[in-house]
């Protein structure tokens, strides 16, 4: 395909898209794809107001948004296509402590401000070997609206049970802790703050050389964040019927080796309603991104490939785009 | 002039004043540093910056005391003011040096030829290369366009306020100019997004960005030009009128040139401000990895946008690109500033 | 072609303050008319009403009539710019344009009114500077800033600038108060020369100067501070200085000052 | 030495001599003196065009501001209607939740406090710099020094944000601890822990507005006539007294204007503050605690992931900032206007 | 207690430009010394070296010696602030502080010296303004801005300001050039009164004034533009005006001006 299209939205998928765009443009000279990470919600809005041909979003379209987005796709509908999966790492900076292991409940208490000391019995119980300091926990969360926050709070809510009483969403709602802008802001704050803990996509933690928490999954194992673990974790998610492939996460089914904190990021596209050349380019690009080659090319950027079941469905819907 | 030939040494006129020898301030300064260092070594002090602060504090106190004792209150106040004024300058230089030092140390590494001549097209998340050519083009075009819109407009407003405006209208305008200075940059971006990009359906473009930047520039331009025009003595206007020069020509050829160095300073401040704006550009020019040298159509990039997006990446080499771009942006603004000053300086015949 | 000025019932205000009241006088063409009187009596004010420079001050306004060769200076159709091109002015304090060189200062009036021919400008610069007795002192540094001259030099530069536009009438507000005798002489000679073709009005504190250069003299005074200044006597200079009608005029001009 | 009037002058006896002292003896020609008001002089066409051009620009600016204000109001009302909290007193900011609940109290507090502290730091320093450059520094050096300070303006705000986050905030820790240790008895310096606080944000803002205030003050001080400075010195003033007597009073309105420009910038700064502050929505007098948020930063933080109500709420907060700027300027103007007739400048 | 000024080998520069060369003169206490000479000859420059106001200008510097009652004005221990408090100055152009009222202008110098007592200040204001012959005109508006006065009034205000600090020496640079005869007379009377206790140096273009008020006169001149000005002759005023030694002095003072 030739021509150029724009997309915007999630910053979580920016690295993946950059990589895919590079490979895609190498293969199809004459095609350009411009993706800007404006934030998922802005991406969806720009998609609805016809400013972009596709949107990247860390959460699927909700009811009203779906209606608006469908209206944008004249004669067709807007569809959510899961495209990349990423583990969300919990990074910490506590000197002398390695291999910290925490359950969802403990994490929920920490981020809700119910556990305030590193040597709290709840943490001690899970890390009998570690010498935990008598220091106040500095929890770091995103200060800007974020898909990562959305997915992390979904996990806390889904797996943390009664210990997480706040709603999930892209805004951080719990009191206490300190905010930082962007995943890089969270990472550098954790790095520069003693006794801190924060969350970000795995690649940020790895690049900053910060230790990551082993999180307890439904099978009772403490698992290091990894792309494969995230893939396993997502494999239990329910995929919606029809073309709109909304995922519903399942944090309770025990899967061996699954890492439970992950985010899924979607592409939102029209089944109909774009101009022919735009539609062709979107279709062609998404066909590539859903391919095995594309999915496996982003592993070392901190993304996990879609579970096969999901990938198959995505490819089927992409094939229907016109 | 040496060897005061004082007969009898009497100073009945009191001309001589007790002036401290030149070495005294230096000695006091040295003493202040030593004392602060001692405190630093002997007590738990938390940061090196404090040594500087404490030294400064001790110096001011000691110097004022010595001066009051020897030279009297007036001189002491003069010295105190002098110390504060020098101190203010040094205080401003500290962050300047600190900012520049960190930008240079973090950014200089990526400043190679390729960085200036390439865009980010085809640069994936794992790739170390890439450049800022597209962003430089975007920033330069957007800032120039914004200046072309805002500077003449702002100057006209300032001229109206100073030269013509007498009544309530001019007071209202002048007032709202100040209010406009408090407009958050992102709101200016939203405004242009809503009106130009969406309502008028003009799409994202460098020009849309320039419009948003112009909104941000205008108050600075008006305010500074207004202050400078006000300072032009009325005598010069009268001299012009008395030569039978119409008011508008007097304004443009006599008043404005007289105020020009100050106006240029104001314009450069405005340029420097908007050249570093991220949020309004993000909303209006959209951003791209490709080179687009047409500011009137299609998405563009810009240096602040580039810095912002690269600095947010997890990869260290992307962050390096951000710092290098910051260094380039600073250099560009410096050079623009220098050119403008040289140009304005030519007019400053004193 | 010189120009007569008829002033009738002229009253000038600064905001609410009435600075001069009810002045009636006729300034003859090709004559030098001097305004004398104590400080604050409104000499400068009256002078400025003659080329509508008064009205550039905020709140300043004028009542009464000023006719220039029968044309109403304050008539509905009159453009103050044209008035001022016809009626030039030199101020009490030298005010060269600080951004302009000496050369540019002299031709400012011409240039800003659209004269562009280099040769003409060059010629006019020399002519005007010679007229103001400044040529010799500055001919080697015409490109230097005008504001860098000494006070006296600056004032002569301003005179050169005013005469460069060849006005019909030349108003001078104490033009020599900052000048040394040699320059003063040059200016006085110049005034005498200029009056063969132009009408000149000069404010001066220097009685000798008034008697030397002027044909007619107007003596202004004011009763007490806060009162408006008034024209006490207006007559031929010889009459004012030898045999004035008013006692107050006599008191003033017979002072031992000079 | 008297030059005799020439014959023509001789013939025409100067008129009015007789009537000069007798007020309106000769009545004005056509019923009442021709009253010419200086407010309505006839002006040349070019002058008229130019004047109207500048006037149009001025009115255009008003129109622009009006349109912006209307835009803000229109986009804000929808969200304000949906709000379940009190917009002015609520501290938390959950406009995207169902039901939405948000208020500007915390962000407004942060905005005002950070801008005020920034002004307290920046204005005296900036005036000091301007004095240093115009009065103290040797002439050859002064323009170079002026340029150096202008360089602070050349640093883009996003860089200030990153620098503030990565470099300044860790370095400020010591100073903040020290302030807390020794001045902790003053509530604003009391803190349980220190970090990326409103104080740090204020320092960043102070650095950002420093060149604006310094550069404009410098230009203003440069315009102080030498004659005034000399008059003071000739009275036996020291350099500082000369500044106090001649320079500062003359430059005061200009410095206030420059400060207002700086204040506007400080209150409206978006990205740098968003990067530095931890963006918590609570009002705390403890300036050194890692907490705080400002309206502009909150817009930058919230916009990307805001829904419809969320956007309206953010715009409503922008409107609040607009109004606050207005109030501050009313106060500043009142200060300047008090002694306007004593200002040294024209117009 | 008045003060003698000895000037020896004084040369003054503006940057590289030598404005006056090798001036030697002695100004007697309780005398009025007048500086006369054509514009640009350096009268103001020499005057300004007498209270170290010269060095305020950028690039300006002085060689030679100035002794005030034997004390070296430019000596190592000498404080220019003290010098200027002792040697007051009135400038060519009136320069009242624009941000101050008339009252504040007059007491500006006293305030700097720490005088705070209202009664004393009030008294000094009236005294100084009367001395400058301005009291009657402004006594009802002491709170109004000083810059709102007419040129002559402003200059008198500046004189009042200078004499309010009661200096030992008073330097006046053409103080009357903007004044009308009545004010000029008042100032001249004042000068005559002041000289009974103070040393006064006055620059004037007005030969009559010089001959009226001064005891000694210094005539400065310069060969041609670009050359430094030089002291041509310095003698008792009567001698300079009746029977000068130098031809150039005679040419200058015998001019028909005045
Ligand atoms: N711009 C002004 N605003 C208000 N009043 C003014 C203004 N200029 C002058 N006046 C007042 O108007 C009166 C006349 O002033 P004017 O300058 O005409 O006097 P003058 O005769 O020229 O005096 P001088 O010889 O001192 O120059 C004075 O009382 C003066 O204070
Ligand atoms: N600030 C200055 N910078 C450079 N040159 C100057 C400056 N002031 C005066 N000059 C020059 O120094 C010389 C002497 O000037 P000065 O002002 O002392 O003359 P003056 O005798 O007072 O003249 P006037 O009667 O016009 O006041 C002149 O050539 C003048 O151009
Ligand atoms: Mg006058
Ligand atoms: Mg002089
Ligand atoms: O991908 P984010 O929305 O968390 O920036």
CSV table of C-alpha atoms in Angstrom, one decimal, chain D residues 2-345:
chain,number,residue,atom,x,y,z
D,2,UNK,CA,18.5,97.2,17.7
D,3,UNK,CA,17.6,96.3,14.1
D,4,UNK,CA,15.0,98.8,13.0
D,5,UNK,CA,11.8,97.2,11.8
D,6,UNK,CA,11.7,97.4,8.0
D,7,UNK,CA,9.2,99.6,6.3
D,8,UNK,CA,6.5,97.1,5.9
D,9,UNK,CA,6.5,96.4,9.6
D,10,UNK,CA,6.6,100.1,10.2
D,11,UNK,CA,3.4,100.6,8.3
D,12,UNK,CA,1.6,97.9,10.2
D,13,UNK,CA,1.6,99.0,13.7
D,14,UNK,CA,1.4,95.9,15.8
D,15,UNK,CA,-2.2,95.4,16.6
D,16,UNK,CA,-3.6,94.4,19.9
D,17,UNK,CA,-1.1,96.5,21.8
D,18,UNK,CA,-3.8,98.8,23.0
D,19,UNK,CA,-6.3,96.1,23.8
D,20,UNK,CA,-3.9,93.6,25.3
D,21,UNK,CA,-4.7,94.3,28.9
D,22,UNK,CA,-8.3,94.9,28.4
D,23,UNK,CA,-9.9,91.5,28.1
D,24,UNK,CA,-12.5,91.0,25.4
D,25,UNK,CA,-12.8,94.4,24.0
D,26,UNK,CA,-12.9,93.4,20.4
D,27,UNK,CA,-15.6,90.7,20.2
D,28,UNK,CA,-14.9,87.5,18.4
D,29,UNK,CA,-16.0,87.5,14.8
D,30,UNK,CA,-18.9,85.1,14.8
D,31,UNK,CA,-20.6,84.8,18.2
D,32,UNK,CA,-18.2,83.4,20.8
D,33,UNK,CA,-14.6,82.6,20.3
D,34,UNK,CA,-13.7,79.8,18.0
D,35,UNK,CA,-13.3,77.0,20.4
D,36,UNK,CA,-11.0,74.4,19.3
D,37,UNK,CA,-10.7,71.3,21.4
D,38,UNK,CA,-7.4,69.6,21.2
D,39,UNK,CA,-9.2,66.3,21.4
D,40,UNK,CA,-10.6,66.5,18.0
D,41,UNK,CA,-7.9,67.9,15.7
D,42,UNK,CA,-8.2,67.2,12.1
D,43,UNK,CA,-5.7,64.7,11.2
D,44,UNK,CA,-4.1,63.6,7.9
D,45,UNK,CA,-5.4,60.6,6.2
D,46,UNK,CA,-2.2,58.6,6.7
D,47,UNK,CA,-2.3,59.4,10.3
D,48,UNK,CA,-5.9,58.4,10.5
D,49,UNK,CA,-5.2,55.1,8.8
D,50,UNK,CA,-2.3,54.4,11.1
D,51,UNK,CA,-4.2,55.3,14.2
D,52,UNK,CA,-7.1,53.1,13.2
D,53,UNK,CA,-4.7,50.3,12.4
D,54,UNK,CA,-3.3,50.4,15.9
D,55,UNK,CA,-6.7,50.8,17.3
D,56,UNK,CA,-8.0,47.8,15.3
D,57,UNK,CA,-5.1,45.8,16.6
D,58,UNK,CA,-6.0,46.8,20.1
D,59,UNK,CA,-9.6,45.9,19.7
D,60,UNK,CA,-8.6,42.7,17.9
D,61,UNK,CA,-6.7,41.8,21.0
D,62,UNK,CA,-9.8,42.4,23.1
D,63,UNK,CA,-11.8,40.3,20.7
D,64,UNK,CA,-9.2,37.5,20.9
D,65,UNK,CA,-9.4,37.5,24.6
D,66,UNK,CA,-13.2,37.6,24.6
D,67,UNK,CA,-13.3,34.6,22.2
D,68,UNK,CA,-10.9,32.7,24.4
D,69,UNK,CA,-13.0,33.5,27.5
D,70,UNK,CA,-16.2,32.5,25.7
D,71,UNK,CA,-14.5,29.3,24.5
D,72,UNK,CA,-13.4,28.5,28.1
D,73,UNK,CA,-16.9,29.2,29.5
D,74,UNK,CA,-18.7,27.2,26.8
D,75,UNK,CA,-16.5,24.2,27.2
D,76,UNK,CA,-16.5,24.4,31.0
D,77,UNK,CA,-20.3,24.7,31.8
D,78,UNK,CA,-21.1,21.1,30.7
D,79,UNK,CA,-18.6,19.7,33.2
D,80,UNK,CA,-19.5,22.1,35.9
D,81,UNK,CA,-23.1,21.0,35.7
D,82,UNK,CA,-22.1,17.4,36.0
D,83,UNK,CA,-19.9,18.0,39.0
D,84,UNK,CA,-21.1,16.5,42.2
D,85,UNK,CA,-18.6,18.4,44.3
D,86,UNK,CA,-18.2,22.1,44.9
D,87,UNK,CA,-16.0,23.4,42.2
D,88,UNK,CA,-14.4,26.0,44.3
D,89,UNK,CA,-13.9,24.1,47.6
D,90,UNK,CA,-13.4,20.5,46.7
D,91,UNK,CA,-9.8,19.4,46.8
D,92,UNK,CA,-9.9,16.2,44.9
D,93,UNK,CA,-10.0,15.9,41.2
D,94,UNK,CA,-12.0,13.0,39.8
D,95,UNK,CA,-13.8,14.4,36.8
D,96,UNK,CA,-13.5,11.1,34.9
D,97,UNK,CA,-15.1,9.1,37.6
D,98,UNK,CA,-18.8,8.3,37.7
D,99,UNK,CA,-20.2,10.4,39.2
D,100,UNK,CA,-17.6,13.1,38.5
D,101,UNK,CA,-16.4,15.0,41.6
D,102,UNK,CA,-13.8,17.7,41.3
D,103,UNK,CA,-12.7,21.1,42.5
D,104,UNK,CA,-10.0,23.6,42.0
D,105,UNK,CA,-9.2,24.3,45.7
D,106,UNK,CA,-6.0,22.3,45.8
D,107,UNK,CA,-4.7,23.2,42.4
D,108,UNK,CA,-5.5,26.8,42.8
D,109,UNK,CA,-3.8,26.8,46.1
D,110,UNK,CA,-0.7,25.2,44.6
D,111,UNK,CA,-0.8,27.7,41.7
D,112,UNK,CA,-1.0,30.8,43.9
D,113,UNK,CA,1.5,29.5,46.4
D,114,UNK,CA,4.1,28.3,43.9
D,115,UNK,CA,3.8,31.5,41.9
D,116,UNK,CA,4.0,33.7,45.0
D,117,UNK,CA,7.1,31.9,46.3
D,118,UNK,CA,8.6,32.1,42.9
D,119,UNK,CA,8.0,35.8,42.8
D,120,UNK,CA,9.5,36.3,46.3
D,121,UNK,CA,12.6,34.6,45.1
D,122,UNK,CA,12.8,35.9,41.6
D,123,UNK,CA,11.9,39.6,41.8
D,124,UNK,CA,14.5,40.8,44.2
D,125,UNK,CA,17.2,38.8,42.5
D,126,UNK,CA,16.0,40.0,39.1
D,127,UNK,CA,16.1,43.6,40.2
D,128,UNK,CA,19.5,43.0,41.7
D,129,UNK,CA,20.7,41.6,38.4
D,130,UNK,CA,19.3,44.5,36.5
D,131,UNK,CA,21.0,46.9,38.9
D,132,UNK,CA,24.2,45.0,38.6
D,133,UNK,CA,24.1,45.3,34.9
D,134,UNK,CA,23.0,48.9,34.6
D,135,UNK,CA,24.8,50.5,37.6
D,136,UNK,CA,27.5,48.2,38.9
D,137,UNK,CA,29.1,46.3,36.1
D,138,UNK,CA,31.7,48.0,33.9
D,139,UNK,CA,30.1,49.3,30.7
D,140,UNK,CA,32.0,47.0,28.4
D,141,UNK,CA,30.9,44.0,30.4
D,142,UNK,CA,27.3,44.9,31.0
D,143,UNK,CA,25.9,43.9,27.7
D,144,UNK,CA,27.7,40.5,27.9
D,145,UNK,CA,26.4,40.0,31.4
D,146,UNK,CA,22.9,41.0,30.3
D,147,UNK,CA,23.2,38.4,27.5
D,148,UNK,CA,24.3,35.7,30.0
D,149,UNK,CA,21.1,36.2,32.1
D,150,UNK,CA,19.0,36.2,28.9
D,151,UNK,CA,20.4,32.8,28.3
D,152,UNK,CA,18.2,31.5,31.1
D,153,UNK,CA,15.3,32.4,28.9
D,154,UNK,CA,16.7,30.3,26.1
D,155,UNK,CA,16.3,27.1,28.1
D,156,UNK,CA,13.0,25.4,27.0
D,157,UNK,CA,10.5,24.8,29.8
D,158,UNK,CA,10.5,21.0,29.2
D,159,UNK,CA,14.2,21.1,29.9
D,160,UNK,CA,13.6,23.0,33.1
D,161,UNK,CA,11.2,20.4,34.0
D,162,UNK,CA,13.5,17.5,33.3
D,163,UNK,CA,16.4,19.3,35.0
D,164,UNK,CA,14.2,20.2,38.0
D,165,UNK,CA,13.2,16.5,38.3
D,166,UNK,CA,16.5,14.9,37.7
D,167,UNK,CA,19.1,17.4,38.9
D,168,UNK,CA,17.6,20.1,41.1
D,169,UNK,CA,15.2,18.1,43.2
D,170,UNK,CA,17.9,15.8,44.6
D,171,UNK,CA,20.2,18.8,45.3
D,172,UNK,CA,17.4,20.7,46.9
D,173,UNK,CA,17.0,17.9,49.4
D,174,UNK,CA,19.8,19.2,51.6
D,175,UNK,CA,18.5,22.7,51.6
D,176,UNK,CA,15.0,21.6,52.4
D,177,UNK,CA,16.2,19.4,55.2
D,178,UNK,CA,18.2,22.3,56.6
D,179,UNK,CA,15.3,24.7,56.4
D,180,UNK,CA,13.2,22.0,58.0
D,181,UNK,CA,15.7,21.5,60.8
D,182,UNK,CA,16.3,25.1,61.7
D,183,UNK,CA,13.1,26.8,60.6
D,184,UNK,CA,10.7,23.9,61.1
D,185,UNK,CA,9.0,25.9,63.8
D,186,UNK,CA,7.5,28.0,61.0
D,187,UNK,CA,4.7,25.9,59.7
D,188,UNK,CA,5.6,26.4,56.0
D,189,UNK,CA,9.0,24.9,56.7
D,190,UNK,CA,7.7,22.0,58.7
D,191,UNK,CA,7.6,18.7,56.9
D,192,UNK,CA,7.6,15.0,57.7
D,193,UNK,CA,9.8,14.3,54.7
D,194,UNK,CA,11.1,16.5,51.9
D,195,UNK,CA,11.2,15.9,48.2
D,196,UNK,CA,9.7,17.3,45.0
D,197,UNK,CA,7.8,19.9,46.8
D,198,UNK,CA,6.0,23.2,46.0
D,199,UNK,CA,9.2,24.8,47.1
D,200,UNK,CA,11.2,23.0,44.5
D,201,UNK,CA,8.7,23.9,41.8
D,202,UNK,CA,8.8,27.5,43.0
D,203,UNK,CA,12.6,27.5,42.6
D,204,UNK,CA,12.2,26.2,39.0
D,205,UNK,CA,9.6,28.8,38.3
D,206,UNK,CA,11.8,31.5,39.8
D,207,UNK,CA,14.6,30.5,37.5
D,208,UNK,CA,12.2,30.6,34.6
D,209,UNK,CA,10.8,34.0,35.2
D,210,UNK,CA,14.1,35.5,36.3
D,211,UNK,CA,15.3,36.4,32.8
D,212,UNK,CA,11.9,38.0,32.0
D,213,UNK,CA,11.9,40.3,35.0
D,214,UNK,CA,15.6,40.9,34.9
D,215,UNK,CA,15.7,41.8,31.2
D,216,UNK,CA,12.8,44.2,31.3
D,217,UNK,CA,13.9,45.8,34.5
D,218,UNK,CA,17.4,46.2,32.9
D,219,UNK,CA,15.9,48.0,29.9
D,220,UNK,CA,13.8,50.2,32.2
D,221,UNK,CA,16.8,51.1,34.4
D,222,UNK,CA,18.9,51.9,31.3
D,223,UNK,CA,16.4,54.5,30.4
D,224,UNK,CA,16.8,56.4,33.7
D,225,UNK,CA,18.1,59.8,32.5
D,226,UNK,CA,21.7,60.3,33.4
D,227,UNK,CA,20.6,63.7,34.7
D,228,UNK,CA,18.7,62.1,37.5
D,229,UNK,CA,21.5,59.9,38.5
D,230,UNK,CA,23.9,62.8,38.5
D,231,UNK,CA,21.5,64.9,40.5
D,232,UNK,CA,21.6,62.4,43.2
D,233,UNK,CA,25.3,61.9,43.2
D,234,UNK,CA,25.9,65.6,43.3
D,235,UNK,CA,23.9,65.7,46.5
D,236,UNK,CA,26.4,63.4,48.0
D,237,UNK,CA,24.5,60.2,47.6
D,238,UNK,CA,26.3,56.9,47.7
D,239,UNK,CA,25.8,54.5,44.8
D,240,UNK,CA,23.0,52.7,46.7
D,241,UNK,CA,21.4,56.0,47.7
D,242,UNK,CA,21.5,57.1,44.1
D,243,UNK,CA,19.7,53.9,43.1
D,244,UNK,CA,17.1,54.4,45.8
D,245,UNK,CA,16.5,58.1,45.0
D,246,UNK,CA,16.8,58.1,41.3
D,247,UNK,CA,16.8,54.7,39.7
D,248,UNK,CA,14.3,52.6,41.6
D,249,UNK,CA,11.4,55.2,41.8
D,250,UNK,CA,11.8,56.0,38.1
D,251,UNK,CA,11.8,52.3,37.2
D,252,UNK,CA,9.2,51.1,39.6
D,253,UNK,CA,6.2,51.0,37.2
D,254,UNK,CA,8.3,49.2,34.7
D,255,UNK,CA,9.5,46.7,37.3
D,256,UNK,CA,6.0,46.1,38.4
D,257,UNK,CA,5.0,45.5,34.8
D,258,UNK,CA,7.9,43.1,34.3
D,259,UNK,CA,7.0,41.3,37.5
D,260,UNK,CA,3.4,40.9,36.3
D,261,UNK,CA,4.7,39.4,33.1
D,262,UNK,CA,6.8,37.0,35.2
D,263,UNK,CA,3.9,36.2,37.5
D,264,UNK,CA,1.7,35.4,34.5
D,265,UNK,CA,4.3,33.1,33.2
D,266,UNK,CA,4.8,31.5,36.6
D,267,UNK,CA,1.1,30.9,37.1
D,268,UNK,CA,0.6,29.6,33.5
D,269,UNK,CA,3.7,27.4,33.3
D,270,UNK,CA,2.6,23.9,32.3
D,271,UNK,CA,5.1,21.3,31.5
D,272,UNK,CA,8.0,22.1,33.8
D,273,UNK,CA,5.7,22.1,36.8
D,274,UNK,CA,3.9,19.0,35.6
D,275,UNK,CA,7.3,17.2,35.5
D,276,UNK,CA,8.5,18.4,38.9
D,277,UNK,CA,5.5,18.3,41.1
D,278,UNK,CA,4.0,15.0,42.5
D,279,UNK,CA,0.6,16.3,41.7
D,280,UNK,CA,-1.3,15.5,44.8
D,281,UNK,CA,-4.7,17.1,45.3
D,282,UNK,CA,-4.5,18.4,48.9
D,283,UNK,CA,-3.9,21.7,50.5
D,284,UNK,CA,-1.0,21.7,52.8
D,285,UNK,CA,0.9,24.5,54.4
D,286,UNK,CA,4.0,22.4,54.4
D,287,UNK,CA,5.8,23.8,51.4
D,288,UNK,CA,8.7,21.3,51.7
D,289,UNK,CA,6.6,18.1,51.6
D,290,UNK,CA,6.5,16.2,48.4
D,291,UNK,CA,3.1,17.3,47.4
D,292,UNK,CA,1.2,20.0,45.5
D,293,UNK,CA,-0.2,20.6,42.1
D,294,UNK,CA,-1.0,23.6,39.9
D,295,UNK,CA,-3.9,24.3,37.6
D,296,UNK,CA,-1.7,24.5,34.5
D,297,UNK,CA,0.2,21.3,35.4
D,298,UNK,CA,-3.0,19.5,36.1
D,299,UNK,CA,-4.3,20.3,32.7
D,300,UNK,CA,-1.1,18.9,31.1
D,301,UNK,CA,-1.3,15.8,33.3
D,302,UNK,CA,-5.0,15.2,32.9
D,303,UNK,CA,-5.7,16.1,29.3
D,304,UNK,CA,-4.4,13.0,27.5
D,305,UNK,CA,-6.6,10.6,29.4
D,306,UNK,CA,-9.6,12.8,30.2
D,307,UNK,CA,-13.0,12.0,29.0
D,308,UNK,CA,-15.5,14.6,28.0
D,309,UNK,CA,-16.3,15.8,31.5
D,310,UNK,CA,-12.7,15.6,32.4
D,311,UNK,CA,-11.8,18.0,29.6
D,312,UNK,CA,-14.5,20.4,30.6
D,313,UNK,CA,-13.3,20.3,34.1
D,314,UNK,CA,-9.8,21.1,33.1
D,315,UNK,CA,-10.9,24.0,31.0
D,316,UNK,CA,-13.0,25.3,33.9
D,317,UNK,CA,-9.9,25.3,36.0
D,318,UNK,CA,-8.1,27.2,33.2
D,319,UNK,CA,-10.9,29.8,33.5
D,320,UNK,CA,-10.3,30.1,37.2
D,321,UNK,CA,-6.6,30.8,36.4
D,322,UNK,CA,-7.7,33.4,34.0
D,323,UNK,CA,-9.8,35.1,36.7
D,324,UNK,CA,-7.1,34.9,39.3
D,325,UNK,CA,-4.6,36.5,36.9
D,326,UNK,CA,-7.2,39.2,36.4
D,327,UNK,CA,-7.5,39.9,40.1
D,328,UNK,CA,-3.8,40.0,40.6
D,329,UNK,CA,-3.4,42.5,37.9
D,330,UNK,CA,-6.1,44.7,39.2
D,331,UNK,CA,-4.1,44.9,42.5
D,332,UNK,CA,-0.9,45.6,40.7
D,333,UNK,CA,-2.5,48.3,38.6
D,334,UNK,CA,-3.9,49.9,41.7
D,335,UNK,CA,-0.4,50.1,43.1
D,336,UNK,CA,1.1,51.7,40.0
D,337,UNK,CA,-1.8,54.1,39.5
D,338,UNK,CA,-1.4,55.6,43.0
D,339,UNK,CA,1.5,57.7,42.0
D,340,UNK,CA,1.1,57.9,38.3
D,341,UNK,CA,1.6,61.6,38.0
D,342,UNK,CA,4.9,61.1,39.7
D,343,UNK,CA,6.1,58.6,37.1
D,344,UNK,CA,9.2,59.8,35.3
D,345,UNK,CA,8.0,58.6,31.9
